[in-house]
Short mmCIF file of C-alpha atoms in Angstrom, two decimals:
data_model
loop_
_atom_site.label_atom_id
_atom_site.label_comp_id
_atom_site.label_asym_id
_atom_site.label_seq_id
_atom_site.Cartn_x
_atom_site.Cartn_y
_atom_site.Cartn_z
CA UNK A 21 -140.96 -34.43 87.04
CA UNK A 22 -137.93 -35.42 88.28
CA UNK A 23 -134.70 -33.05 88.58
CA UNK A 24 -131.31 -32.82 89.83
CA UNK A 25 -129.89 -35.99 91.20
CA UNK A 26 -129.40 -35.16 94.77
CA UNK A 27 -127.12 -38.55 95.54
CA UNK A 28 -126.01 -41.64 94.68
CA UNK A 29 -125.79 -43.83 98.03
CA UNK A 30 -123.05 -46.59 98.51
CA UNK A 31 -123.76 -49.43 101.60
CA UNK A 32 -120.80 -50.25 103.01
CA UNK A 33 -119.32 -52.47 105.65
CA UNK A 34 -116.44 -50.70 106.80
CA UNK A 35 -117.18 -46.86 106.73
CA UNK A 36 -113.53 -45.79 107.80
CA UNK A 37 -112.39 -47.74 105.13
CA UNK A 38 -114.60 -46.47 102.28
CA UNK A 39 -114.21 -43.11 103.63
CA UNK A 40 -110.22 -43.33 103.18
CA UNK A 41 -110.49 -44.86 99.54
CA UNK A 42 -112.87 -41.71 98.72
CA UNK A 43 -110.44 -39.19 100.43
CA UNK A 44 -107.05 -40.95 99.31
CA UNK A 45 -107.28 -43.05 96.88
CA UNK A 46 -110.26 -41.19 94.76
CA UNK A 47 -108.98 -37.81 95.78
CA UNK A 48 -112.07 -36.22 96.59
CA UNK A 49 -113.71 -34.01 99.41
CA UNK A 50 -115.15 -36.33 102.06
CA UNK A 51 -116.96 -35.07 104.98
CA UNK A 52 -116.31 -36.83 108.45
CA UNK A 53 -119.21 -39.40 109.68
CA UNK A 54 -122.40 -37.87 110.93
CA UNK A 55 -125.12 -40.20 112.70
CA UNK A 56 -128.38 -40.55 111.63
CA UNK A 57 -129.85 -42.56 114.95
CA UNK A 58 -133.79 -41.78 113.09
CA UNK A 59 -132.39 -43.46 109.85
CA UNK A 60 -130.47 -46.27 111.80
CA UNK A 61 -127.44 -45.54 109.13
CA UNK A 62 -124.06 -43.88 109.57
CA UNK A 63 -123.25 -41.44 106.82
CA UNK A 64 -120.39 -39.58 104.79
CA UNK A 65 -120.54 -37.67 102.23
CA UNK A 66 -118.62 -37.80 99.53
CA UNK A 67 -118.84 -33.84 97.67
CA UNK A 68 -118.28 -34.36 93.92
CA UNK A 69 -118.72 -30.86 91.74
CA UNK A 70 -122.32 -31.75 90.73
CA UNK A 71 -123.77 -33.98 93.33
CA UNK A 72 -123.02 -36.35 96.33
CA UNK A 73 -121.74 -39.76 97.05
CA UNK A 74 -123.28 -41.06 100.39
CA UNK A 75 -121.34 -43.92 102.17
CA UNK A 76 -123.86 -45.78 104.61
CA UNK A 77 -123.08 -47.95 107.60
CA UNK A 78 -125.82 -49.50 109.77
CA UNK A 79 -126.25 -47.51 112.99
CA UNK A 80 -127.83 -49.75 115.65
CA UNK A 81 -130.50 -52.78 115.72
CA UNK A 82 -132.96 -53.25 112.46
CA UNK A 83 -130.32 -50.75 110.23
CA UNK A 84 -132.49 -50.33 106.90
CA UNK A 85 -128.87 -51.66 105.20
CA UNK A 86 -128.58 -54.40 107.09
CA UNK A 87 -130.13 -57.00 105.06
CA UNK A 88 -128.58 -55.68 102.02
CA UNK A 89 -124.68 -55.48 103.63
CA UNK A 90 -125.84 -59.21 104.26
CA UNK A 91 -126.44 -60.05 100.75
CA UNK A 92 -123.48 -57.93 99.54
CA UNK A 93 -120.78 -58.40 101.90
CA UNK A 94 -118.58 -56.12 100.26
CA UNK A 95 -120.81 -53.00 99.83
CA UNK A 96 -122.69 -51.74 97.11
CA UNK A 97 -124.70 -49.07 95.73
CA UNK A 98 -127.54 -48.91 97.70
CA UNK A 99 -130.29 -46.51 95.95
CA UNK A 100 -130.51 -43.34 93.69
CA UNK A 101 -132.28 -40.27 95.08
CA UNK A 102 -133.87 -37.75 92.93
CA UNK A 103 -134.93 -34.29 93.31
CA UNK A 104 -138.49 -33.20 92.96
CA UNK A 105 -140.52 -29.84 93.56
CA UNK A 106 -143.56 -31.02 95.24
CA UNK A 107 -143.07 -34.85 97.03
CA UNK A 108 -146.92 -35.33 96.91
CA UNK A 109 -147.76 -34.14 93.63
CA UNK A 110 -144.99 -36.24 92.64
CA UNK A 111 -146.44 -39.80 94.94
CA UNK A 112 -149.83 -39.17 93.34
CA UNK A 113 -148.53 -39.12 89.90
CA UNK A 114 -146.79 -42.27 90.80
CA UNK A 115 -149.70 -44.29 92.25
CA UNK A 116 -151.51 -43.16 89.51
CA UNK A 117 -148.62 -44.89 86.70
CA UNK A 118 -148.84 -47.82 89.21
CA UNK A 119 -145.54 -47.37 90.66
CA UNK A 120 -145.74 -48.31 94.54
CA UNK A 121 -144.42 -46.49 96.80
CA UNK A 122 -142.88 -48.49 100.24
CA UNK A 123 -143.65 -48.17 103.75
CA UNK A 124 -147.05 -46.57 104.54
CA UNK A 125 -147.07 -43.86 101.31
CA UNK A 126 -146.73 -40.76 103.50
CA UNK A 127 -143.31 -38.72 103.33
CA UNK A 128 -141.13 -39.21 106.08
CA UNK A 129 -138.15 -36.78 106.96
CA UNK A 130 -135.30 -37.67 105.54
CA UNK A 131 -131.41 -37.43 106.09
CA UNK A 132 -131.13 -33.92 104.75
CA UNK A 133 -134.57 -32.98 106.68
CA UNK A 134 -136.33 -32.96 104.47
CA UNK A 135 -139.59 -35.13 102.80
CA UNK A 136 -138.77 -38.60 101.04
CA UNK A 137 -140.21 -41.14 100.00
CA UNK A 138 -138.75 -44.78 98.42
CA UNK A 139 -140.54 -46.75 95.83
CA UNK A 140 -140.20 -49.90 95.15
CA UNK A 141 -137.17 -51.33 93.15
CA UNK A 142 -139.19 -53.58 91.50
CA UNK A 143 -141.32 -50.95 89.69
CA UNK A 144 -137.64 -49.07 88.82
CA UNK A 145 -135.76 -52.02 87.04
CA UNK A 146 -134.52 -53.47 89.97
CA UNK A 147 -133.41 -49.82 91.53
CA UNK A 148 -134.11 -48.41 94.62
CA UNK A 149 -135.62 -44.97 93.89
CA UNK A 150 -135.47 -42.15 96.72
CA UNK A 151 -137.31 -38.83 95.89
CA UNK A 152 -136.61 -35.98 98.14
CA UNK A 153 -138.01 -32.75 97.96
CA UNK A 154 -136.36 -29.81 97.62
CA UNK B 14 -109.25 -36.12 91.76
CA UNK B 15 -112.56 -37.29 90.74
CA UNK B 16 -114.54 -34.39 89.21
CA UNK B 17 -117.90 -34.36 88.36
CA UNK B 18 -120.56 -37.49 88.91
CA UNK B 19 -120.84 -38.38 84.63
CA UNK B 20 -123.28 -40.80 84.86
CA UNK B 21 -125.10 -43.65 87.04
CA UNK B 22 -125.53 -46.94 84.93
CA UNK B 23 -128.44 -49.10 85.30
CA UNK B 24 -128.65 -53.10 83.73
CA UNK B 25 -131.87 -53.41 82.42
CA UNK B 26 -133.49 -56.85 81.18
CA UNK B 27 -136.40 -54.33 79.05
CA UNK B 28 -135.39 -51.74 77.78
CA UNK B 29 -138.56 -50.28 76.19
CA UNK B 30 -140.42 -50.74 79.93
CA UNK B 31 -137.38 -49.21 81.47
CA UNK B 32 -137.62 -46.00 78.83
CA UNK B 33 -141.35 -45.68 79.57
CA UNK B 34 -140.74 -46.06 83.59
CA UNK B 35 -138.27 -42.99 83.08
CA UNK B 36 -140.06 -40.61 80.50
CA UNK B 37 -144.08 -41.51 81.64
CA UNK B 38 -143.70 -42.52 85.08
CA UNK B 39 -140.78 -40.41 86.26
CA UNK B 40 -141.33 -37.66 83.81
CA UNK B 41 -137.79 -37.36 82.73
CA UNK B 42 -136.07 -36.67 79.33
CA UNK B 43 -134.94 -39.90 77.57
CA UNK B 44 -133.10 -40.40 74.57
CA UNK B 45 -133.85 -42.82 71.25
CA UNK B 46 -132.03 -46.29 72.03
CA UNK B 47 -128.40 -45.99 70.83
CA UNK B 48 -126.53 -49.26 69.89
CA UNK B 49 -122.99 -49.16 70.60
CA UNK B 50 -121.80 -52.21 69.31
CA UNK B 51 -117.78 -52.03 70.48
CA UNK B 52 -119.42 -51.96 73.98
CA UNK B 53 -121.89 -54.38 73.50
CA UNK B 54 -124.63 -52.58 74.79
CA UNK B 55 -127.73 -50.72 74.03
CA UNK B 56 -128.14 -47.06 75.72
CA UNK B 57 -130.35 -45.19 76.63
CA UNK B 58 -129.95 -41.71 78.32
CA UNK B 59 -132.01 -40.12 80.69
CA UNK B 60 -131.16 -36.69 81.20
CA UNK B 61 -131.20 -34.75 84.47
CA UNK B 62 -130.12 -31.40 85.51
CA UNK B 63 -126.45 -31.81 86.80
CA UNK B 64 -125.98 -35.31 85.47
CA UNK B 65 -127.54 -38.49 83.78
CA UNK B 66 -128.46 -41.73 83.63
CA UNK B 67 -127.67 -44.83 81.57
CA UNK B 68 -129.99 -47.71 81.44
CA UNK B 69 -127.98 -50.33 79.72
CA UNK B 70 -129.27 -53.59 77.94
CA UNK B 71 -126.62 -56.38 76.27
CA UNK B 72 -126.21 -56.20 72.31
CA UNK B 73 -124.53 -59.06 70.94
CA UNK B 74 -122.93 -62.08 72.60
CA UNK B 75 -121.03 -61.53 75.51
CA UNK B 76 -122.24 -58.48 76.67
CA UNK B 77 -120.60 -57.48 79.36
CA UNK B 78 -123.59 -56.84 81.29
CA UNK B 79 -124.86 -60.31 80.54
CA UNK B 80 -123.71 -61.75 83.65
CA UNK B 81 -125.06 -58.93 85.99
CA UNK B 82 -128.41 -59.25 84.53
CA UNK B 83 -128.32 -63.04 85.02
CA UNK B 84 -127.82 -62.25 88.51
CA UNK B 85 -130.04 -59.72 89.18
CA UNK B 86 -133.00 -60.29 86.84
CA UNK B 87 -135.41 -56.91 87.82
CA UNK B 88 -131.93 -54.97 86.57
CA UNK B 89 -130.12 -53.09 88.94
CA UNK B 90 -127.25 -50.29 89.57
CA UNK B 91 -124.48 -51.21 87.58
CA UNK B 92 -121.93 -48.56 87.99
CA UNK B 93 -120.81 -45.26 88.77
CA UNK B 94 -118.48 -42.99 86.46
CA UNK B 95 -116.14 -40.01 88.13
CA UNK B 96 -114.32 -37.76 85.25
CA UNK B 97 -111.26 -37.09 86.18
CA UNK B 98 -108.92 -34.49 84.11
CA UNK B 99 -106.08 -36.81 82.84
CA UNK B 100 -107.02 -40.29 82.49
CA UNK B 101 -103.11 -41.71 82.66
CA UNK B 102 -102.04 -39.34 85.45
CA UNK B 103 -105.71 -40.80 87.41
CA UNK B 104 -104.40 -44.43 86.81
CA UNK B 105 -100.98 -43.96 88.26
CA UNK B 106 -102.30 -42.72 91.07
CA UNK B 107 -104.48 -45.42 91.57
CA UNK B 108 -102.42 -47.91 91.05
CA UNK B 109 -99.55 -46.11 93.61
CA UNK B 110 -102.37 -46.00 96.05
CA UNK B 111 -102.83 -50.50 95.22
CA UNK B 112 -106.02 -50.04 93.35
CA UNK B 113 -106.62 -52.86 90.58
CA UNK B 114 -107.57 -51.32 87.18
CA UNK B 115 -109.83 -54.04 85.37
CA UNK B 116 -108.23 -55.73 81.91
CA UNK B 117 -104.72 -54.36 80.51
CA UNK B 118 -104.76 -51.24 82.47
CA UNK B 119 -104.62 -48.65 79.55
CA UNK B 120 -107.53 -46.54 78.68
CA UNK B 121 -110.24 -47.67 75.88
CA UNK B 122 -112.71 -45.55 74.28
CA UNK B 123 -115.92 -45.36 75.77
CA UNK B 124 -119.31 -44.73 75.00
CA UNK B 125 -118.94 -41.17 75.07
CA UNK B 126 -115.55 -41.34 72.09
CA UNK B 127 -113.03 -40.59 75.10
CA UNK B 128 -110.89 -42.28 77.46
CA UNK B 129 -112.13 -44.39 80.46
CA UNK B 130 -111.01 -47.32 82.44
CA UNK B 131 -113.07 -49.78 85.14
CA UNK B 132 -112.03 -50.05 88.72
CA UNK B 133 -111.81 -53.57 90.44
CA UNK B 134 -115.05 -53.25 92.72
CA UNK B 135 -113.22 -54.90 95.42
CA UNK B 136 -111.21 -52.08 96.08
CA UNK B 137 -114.16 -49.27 95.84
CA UNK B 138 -116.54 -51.04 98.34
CA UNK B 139 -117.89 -53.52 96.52
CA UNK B 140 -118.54 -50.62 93.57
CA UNK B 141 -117.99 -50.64 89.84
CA UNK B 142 -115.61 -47.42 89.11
CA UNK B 143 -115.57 -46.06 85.77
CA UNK B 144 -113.20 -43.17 84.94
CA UNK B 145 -113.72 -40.97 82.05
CA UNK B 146 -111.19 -38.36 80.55
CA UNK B 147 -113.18 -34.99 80.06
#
């Protein structure tokens, strides 16, 4: 069911930091910040040859990262996000294994516009799981 | 610098659940459990399109995953690993730029038979950096 990794995303506290420790330090192709009011996050993206990095810093009140920047002061990977073909084909399958999916179940438009859905770390070895469709 | 995304690693307390939550619930391909004893883990790979994943459990005493699983019991995101082309040439840069390589600072042999080194997560936003020569 699940394909391509679309992006591996990184919380951290001090995006113009992370962002220069990507470009310099790491060496690779980093994208400059691009606000995501909807998601309450500020992203870059990191471009690697086969898939993306996303640095995330909280963009106004009740940031989604918040909590976890709290818990991990220094940053931290944040969630995986994989690619699938059909995003409720894929949620029914889920709910039918048992998995649970967070929020209210129904996609929601995501960062790269397009449907997601999380589900919950607990039922993912302690990982957050994103699954965007593509 | 860094290349392609090699893997994501993920600390698992159950193996077995976490190979059934990949192959029944997620759908993906998963590999047979693979003991690599000089690590002092157990791996299993879950292939995806452009990259994979490795859920991780301890073999032996003093795994080094032990700790990380005694602090986050569900399992959780371990680390990220960047392939870079020259292993020695990747480290001098690093440490030029005051990045911390983890242990003695030269390359050991990895899970895959070839070069890598770990990155001080303090200096990659709170993130565990492995390197691997391709």
């Amino acid at each position: 069911m699940i394909g391509r990794l679309n992006h591996v995303a990184i919380a951290v506290p001090d995006l113009e930091a992370a962002t220069i420790i990507y470009r310099e330090t790491l060496g690779a192709k980093v994208s400059p910040p691009q606000d995501e009011p909807e998601n309450g996050v500020t992203v870059v993206f990191v471009e690697l040859d086969n898939t993306k990095i996303e640095l995330l810093h909280p963009l106004g009140e009740n940031s989604p990262i918040e909590g976890f920047l709290k818990k991990n002061a220094s940053g931290g990977i944040h969630h995986v996000c994989y690619e699938v073909e059909d995003i409720i084909a894929a949620r029914d399958r889920l709910k039918s294994k048992g998995a649970r999916i967070l929020g209210d179940g129904e996609p929601k438009i995501g960062a790269h516009k397009k449907p997601v859905l999380f589900l919950h770390p607990k039922d993912f070895s302690g990982t957050l799981v994103e699954l965007e469709q593509v």
